[in-house]
mmCIF file of C-alpha atoms in Angstrom:
data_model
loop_
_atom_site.group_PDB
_atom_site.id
_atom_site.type_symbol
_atom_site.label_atom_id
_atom_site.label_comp_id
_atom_site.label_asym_id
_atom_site.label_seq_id
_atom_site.Cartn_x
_atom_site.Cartn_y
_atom_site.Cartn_z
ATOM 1 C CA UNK A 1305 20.093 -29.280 -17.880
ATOM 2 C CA UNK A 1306 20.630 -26.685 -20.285
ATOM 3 C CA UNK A 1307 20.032 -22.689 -20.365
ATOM 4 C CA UNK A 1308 18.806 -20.817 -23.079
ATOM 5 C CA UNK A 1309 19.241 -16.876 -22.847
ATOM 6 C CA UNK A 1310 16.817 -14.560 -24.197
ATOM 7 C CA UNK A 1311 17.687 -11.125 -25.613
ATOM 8 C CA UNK A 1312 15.530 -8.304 -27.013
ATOM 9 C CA UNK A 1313 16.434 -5.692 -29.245
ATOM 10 C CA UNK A 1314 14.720 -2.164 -28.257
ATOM 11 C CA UNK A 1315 15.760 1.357 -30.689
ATOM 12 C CA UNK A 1316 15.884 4.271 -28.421
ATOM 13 C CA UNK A 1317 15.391 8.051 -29.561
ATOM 14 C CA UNK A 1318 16.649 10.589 -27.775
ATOM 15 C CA UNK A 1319 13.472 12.570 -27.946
ATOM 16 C CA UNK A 1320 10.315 12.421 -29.394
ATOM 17 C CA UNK A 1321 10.944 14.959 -32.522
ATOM 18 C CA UNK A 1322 13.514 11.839 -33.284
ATOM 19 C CA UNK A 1323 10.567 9.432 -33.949
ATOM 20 C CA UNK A 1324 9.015 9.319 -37.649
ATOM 21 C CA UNK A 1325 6.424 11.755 -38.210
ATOM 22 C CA UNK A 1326 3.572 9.156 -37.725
ATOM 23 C CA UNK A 1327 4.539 8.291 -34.848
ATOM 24 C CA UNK A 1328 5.116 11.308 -33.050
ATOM 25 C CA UNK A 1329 1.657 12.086 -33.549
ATOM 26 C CA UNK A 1330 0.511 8.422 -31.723
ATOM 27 C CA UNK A 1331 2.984 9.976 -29.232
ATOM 28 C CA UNK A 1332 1.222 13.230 -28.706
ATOM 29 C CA UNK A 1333 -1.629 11.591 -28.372
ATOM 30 C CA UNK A 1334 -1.008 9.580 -25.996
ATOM 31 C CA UNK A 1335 0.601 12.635 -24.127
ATOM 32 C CA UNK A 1336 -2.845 14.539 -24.423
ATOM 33 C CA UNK A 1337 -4.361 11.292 -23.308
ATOM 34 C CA UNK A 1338 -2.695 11.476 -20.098
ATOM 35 C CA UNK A 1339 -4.122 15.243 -19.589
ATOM 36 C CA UNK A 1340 -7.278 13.006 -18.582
ATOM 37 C CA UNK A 1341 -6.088 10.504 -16.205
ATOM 38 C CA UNK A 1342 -8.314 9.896 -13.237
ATOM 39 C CA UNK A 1343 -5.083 9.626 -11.159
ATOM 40 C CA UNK A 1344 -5.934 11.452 -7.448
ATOM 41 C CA UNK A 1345 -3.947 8.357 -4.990
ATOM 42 C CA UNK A 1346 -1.033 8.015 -7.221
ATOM 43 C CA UNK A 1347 -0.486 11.072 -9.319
ATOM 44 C CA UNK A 1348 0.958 9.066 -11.469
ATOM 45 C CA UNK A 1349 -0.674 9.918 -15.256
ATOM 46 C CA UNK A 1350 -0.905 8.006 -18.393
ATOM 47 C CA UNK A 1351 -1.982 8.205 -21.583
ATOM 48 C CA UNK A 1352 -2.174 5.637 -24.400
ATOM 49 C CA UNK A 1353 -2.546 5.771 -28.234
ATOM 50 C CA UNK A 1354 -3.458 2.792 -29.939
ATOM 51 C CA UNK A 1355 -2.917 2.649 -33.669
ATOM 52 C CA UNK A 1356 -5.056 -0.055 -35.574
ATOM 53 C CA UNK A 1357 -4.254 -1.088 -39.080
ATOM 54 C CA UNK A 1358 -7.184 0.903 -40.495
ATOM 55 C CA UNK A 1359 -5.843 4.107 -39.369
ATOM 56 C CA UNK A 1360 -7.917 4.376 -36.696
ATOM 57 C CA UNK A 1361 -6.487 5.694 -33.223
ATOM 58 C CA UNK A 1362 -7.878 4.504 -29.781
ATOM 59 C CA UNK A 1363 -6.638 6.561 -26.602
ATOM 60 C CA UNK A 1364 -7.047 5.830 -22.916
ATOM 61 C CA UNK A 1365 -5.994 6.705 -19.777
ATOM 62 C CA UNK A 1366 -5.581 5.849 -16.151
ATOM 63 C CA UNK A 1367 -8.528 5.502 -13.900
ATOM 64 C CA UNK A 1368 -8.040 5.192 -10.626
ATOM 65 C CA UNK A 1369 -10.358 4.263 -7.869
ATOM 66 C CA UNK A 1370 -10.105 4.658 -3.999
ATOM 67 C CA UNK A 1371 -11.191 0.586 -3.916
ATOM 68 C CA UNK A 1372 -7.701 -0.772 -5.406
ATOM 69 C CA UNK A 1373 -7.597 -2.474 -7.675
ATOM 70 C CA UNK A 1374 -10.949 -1.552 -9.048
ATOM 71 C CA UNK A 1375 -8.921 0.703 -11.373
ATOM 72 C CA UNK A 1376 -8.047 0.030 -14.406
ATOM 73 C CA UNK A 1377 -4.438 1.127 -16.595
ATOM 74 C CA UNK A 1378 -4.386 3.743 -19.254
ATOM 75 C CA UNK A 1379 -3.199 0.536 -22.124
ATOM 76 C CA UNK A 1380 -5.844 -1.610 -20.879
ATOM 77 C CA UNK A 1381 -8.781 1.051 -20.860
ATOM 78 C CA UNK A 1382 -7.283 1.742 -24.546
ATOM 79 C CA UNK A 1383 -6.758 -1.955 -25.758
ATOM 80 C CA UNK A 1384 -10.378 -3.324 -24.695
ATOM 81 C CA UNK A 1385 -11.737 0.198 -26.008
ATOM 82 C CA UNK A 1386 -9.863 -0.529 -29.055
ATOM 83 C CA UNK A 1387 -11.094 -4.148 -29.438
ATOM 84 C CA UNK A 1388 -14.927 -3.248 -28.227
ATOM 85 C CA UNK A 1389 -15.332 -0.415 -30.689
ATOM 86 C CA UNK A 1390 -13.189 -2.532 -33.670
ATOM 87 C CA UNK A 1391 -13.743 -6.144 -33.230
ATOM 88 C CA UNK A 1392 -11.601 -7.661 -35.411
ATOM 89 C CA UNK A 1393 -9.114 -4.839 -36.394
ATOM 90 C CA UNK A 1394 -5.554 -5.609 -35.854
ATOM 91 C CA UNK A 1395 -3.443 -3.064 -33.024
ATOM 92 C CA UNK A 1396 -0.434 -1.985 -35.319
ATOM 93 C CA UNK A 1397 1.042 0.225 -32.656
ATOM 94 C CA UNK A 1398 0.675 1.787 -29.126
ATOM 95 C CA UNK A 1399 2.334 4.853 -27.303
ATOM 96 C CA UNK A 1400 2.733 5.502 -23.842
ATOM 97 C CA UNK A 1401 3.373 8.661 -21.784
ATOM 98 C CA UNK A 1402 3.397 8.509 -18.385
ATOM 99 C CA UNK A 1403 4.428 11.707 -16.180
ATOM 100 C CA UNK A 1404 3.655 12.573 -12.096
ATOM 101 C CA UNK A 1405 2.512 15.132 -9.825
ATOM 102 C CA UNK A 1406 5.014 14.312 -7.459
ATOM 103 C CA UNK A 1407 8.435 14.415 -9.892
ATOM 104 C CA UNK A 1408 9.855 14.947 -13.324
ATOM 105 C CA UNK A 1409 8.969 11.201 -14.799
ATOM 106 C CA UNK A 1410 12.164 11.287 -17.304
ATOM 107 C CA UNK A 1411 12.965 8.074 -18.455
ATOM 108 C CA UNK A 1412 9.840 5.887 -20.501
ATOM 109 C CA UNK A 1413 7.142 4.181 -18.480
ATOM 110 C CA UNK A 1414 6.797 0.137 -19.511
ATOM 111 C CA UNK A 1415 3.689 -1.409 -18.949
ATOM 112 C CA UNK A 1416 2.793 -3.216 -15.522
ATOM 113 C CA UNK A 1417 2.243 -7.249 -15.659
ATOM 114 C CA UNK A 1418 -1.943 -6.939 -15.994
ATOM 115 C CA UNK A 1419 -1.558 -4.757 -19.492
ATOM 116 C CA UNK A 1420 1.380 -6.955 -20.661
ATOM 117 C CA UNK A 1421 -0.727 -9.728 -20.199
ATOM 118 C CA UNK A 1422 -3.567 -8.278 -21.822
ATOM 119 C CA UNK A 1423 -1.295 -6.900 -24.828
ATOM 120 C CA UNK A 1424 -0.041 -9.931 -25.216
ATOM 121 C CA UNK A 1425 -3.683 -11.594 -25.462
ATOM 122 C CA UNK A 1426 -4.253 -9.156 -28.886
ATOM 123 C CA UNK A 1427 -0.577 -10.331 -30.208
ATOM 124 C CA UNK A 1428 -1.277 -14.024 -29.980
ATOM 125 C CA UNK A 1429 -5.162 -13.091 -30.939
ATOM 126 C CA UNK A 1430 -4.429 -11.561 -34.122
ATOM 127 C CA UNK A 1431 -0.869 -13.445 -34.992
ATOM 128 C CA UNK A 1432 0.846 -10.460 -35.535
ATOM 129 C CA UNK A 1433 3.191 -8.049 -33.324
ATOM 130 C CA UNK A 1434 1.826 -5.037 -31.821
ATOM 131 C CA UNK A 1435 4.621 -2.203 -31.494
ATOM 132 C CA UNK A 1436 5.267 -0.088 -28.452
ATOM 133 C CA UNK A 1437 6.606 3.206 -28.291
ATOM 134 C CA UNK A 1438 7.707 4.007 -24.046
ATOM 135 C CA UNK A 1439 7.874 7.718 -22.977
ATOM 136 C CA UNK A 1440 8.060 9.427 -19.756
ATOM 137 C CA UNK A 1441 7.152 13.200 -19.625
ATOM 138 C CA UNK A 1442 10.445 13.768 -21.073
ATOM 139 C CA UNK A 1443 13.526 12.642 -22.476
ATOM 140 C CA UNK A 1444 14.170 9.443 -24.176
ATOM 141 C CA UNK A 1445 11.439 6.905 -26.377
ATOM 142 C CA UNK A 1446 12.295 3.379 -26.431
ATOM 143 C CA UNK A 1447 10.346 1.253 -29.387
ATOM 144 C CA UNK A 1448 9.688 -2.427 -28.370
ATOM 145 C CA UNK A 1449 9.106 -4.343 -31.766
ATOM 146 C CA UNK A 1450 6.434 -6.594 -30.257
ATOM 147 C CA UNK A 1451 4.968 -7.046 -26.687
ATOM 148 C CA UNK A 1452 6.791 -10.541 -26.432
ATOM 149 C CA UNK A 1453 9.679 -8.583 -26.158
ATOM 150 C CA UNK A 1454 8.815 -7.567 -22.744
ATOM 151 C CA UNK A 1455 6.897 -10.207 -21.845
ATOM 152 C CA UNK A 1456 8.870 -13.422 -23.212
ATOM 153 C CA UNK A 1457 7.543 -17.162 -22.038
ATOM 154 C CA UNK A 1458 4.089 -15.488 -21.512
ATOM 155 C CA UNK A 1459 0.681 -17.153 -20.744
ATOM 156 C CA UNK A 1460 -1.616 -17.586 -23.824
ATOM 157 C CA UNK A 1461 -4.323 -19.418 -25.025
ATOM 158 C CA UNK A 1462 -2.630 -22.313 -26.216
ATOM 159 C CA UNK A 1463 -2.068 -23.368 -22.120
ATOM 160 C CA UNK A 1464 -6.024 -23.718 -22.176
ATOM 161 C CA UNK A 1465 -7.013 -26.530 -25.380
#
């Protein structure tokens, strides 16, 4: 036997005005994103800002439905809008906000397994790192350098030649 251990590096602003200009305005969009979550069973809101490498910017939110799971994640409704209106345009970057009806959401929201999964499907897709940027309603931003960060020994295509 042997073990391996696997580290990540992560860069973490204190607040959002911390971030280069560029991406503090992915940021806010993905904040205003959220404004338009479909969130009535968990009151739990996000917003996502894709960035694609020809400028263009994708958003999407949550969208809940009283059938779960029928609903569908504020990165994935952002990803496969991103990939259905830009086939074949890279994902440079994506923000996330997430905030809640309920309480102050003050520490960044990672994505759940399904959009890490489907992330990762774009990384290994396009052979190049996508870049997230994790926000709660407040407070801190922590930058993930690619999606394999967070999601390392992951299930790709290569499992299924």
């Amino acid at each position: 036997m042997r073990k391996q251990k696997i580290t990540i590096e992560l860069s973490i602003f204190e607040t959002i005005e911390d971030l280069p200009s560029a991406h503090q305005e992915l940021m806010r969009k993905a904040v205003e994103a959220r404004k338009n979550a479909y969130a009535p069973y968990s009151n739990f809101e996000v917003g996502a800002a894709v960035l694609l490498e020809n400028g263009e910017v994708v958003i999407g939110n949550n969208q809940e439905n009283a059938s779960y799971p029928s609903g569908l994640c504020a990165e994935r409704v952002a990803v496969f809008q991103a990939g259905a209106k830009y086939p074949g345009i890279s994902i440079s970057s994506i923000a996330i906000s997430a905030t809640s009806k309920n309480y102050l959401v003050d520490k960044p929201a990672a994505p759940c397994g399904n959009c890490r999964q489907a992330i990762s499907e774009y990384e290994v897709k396009q052979r190049s790192a996508i870049k997230l940027f994790l926000m709660g309603e407040t407070g801190e931003v922590i930058v993930c350098n690619s999606l394999a960060d967070i999601l390392p020994l992951a299930f790709d295509s290569s499992f299924l030649e």
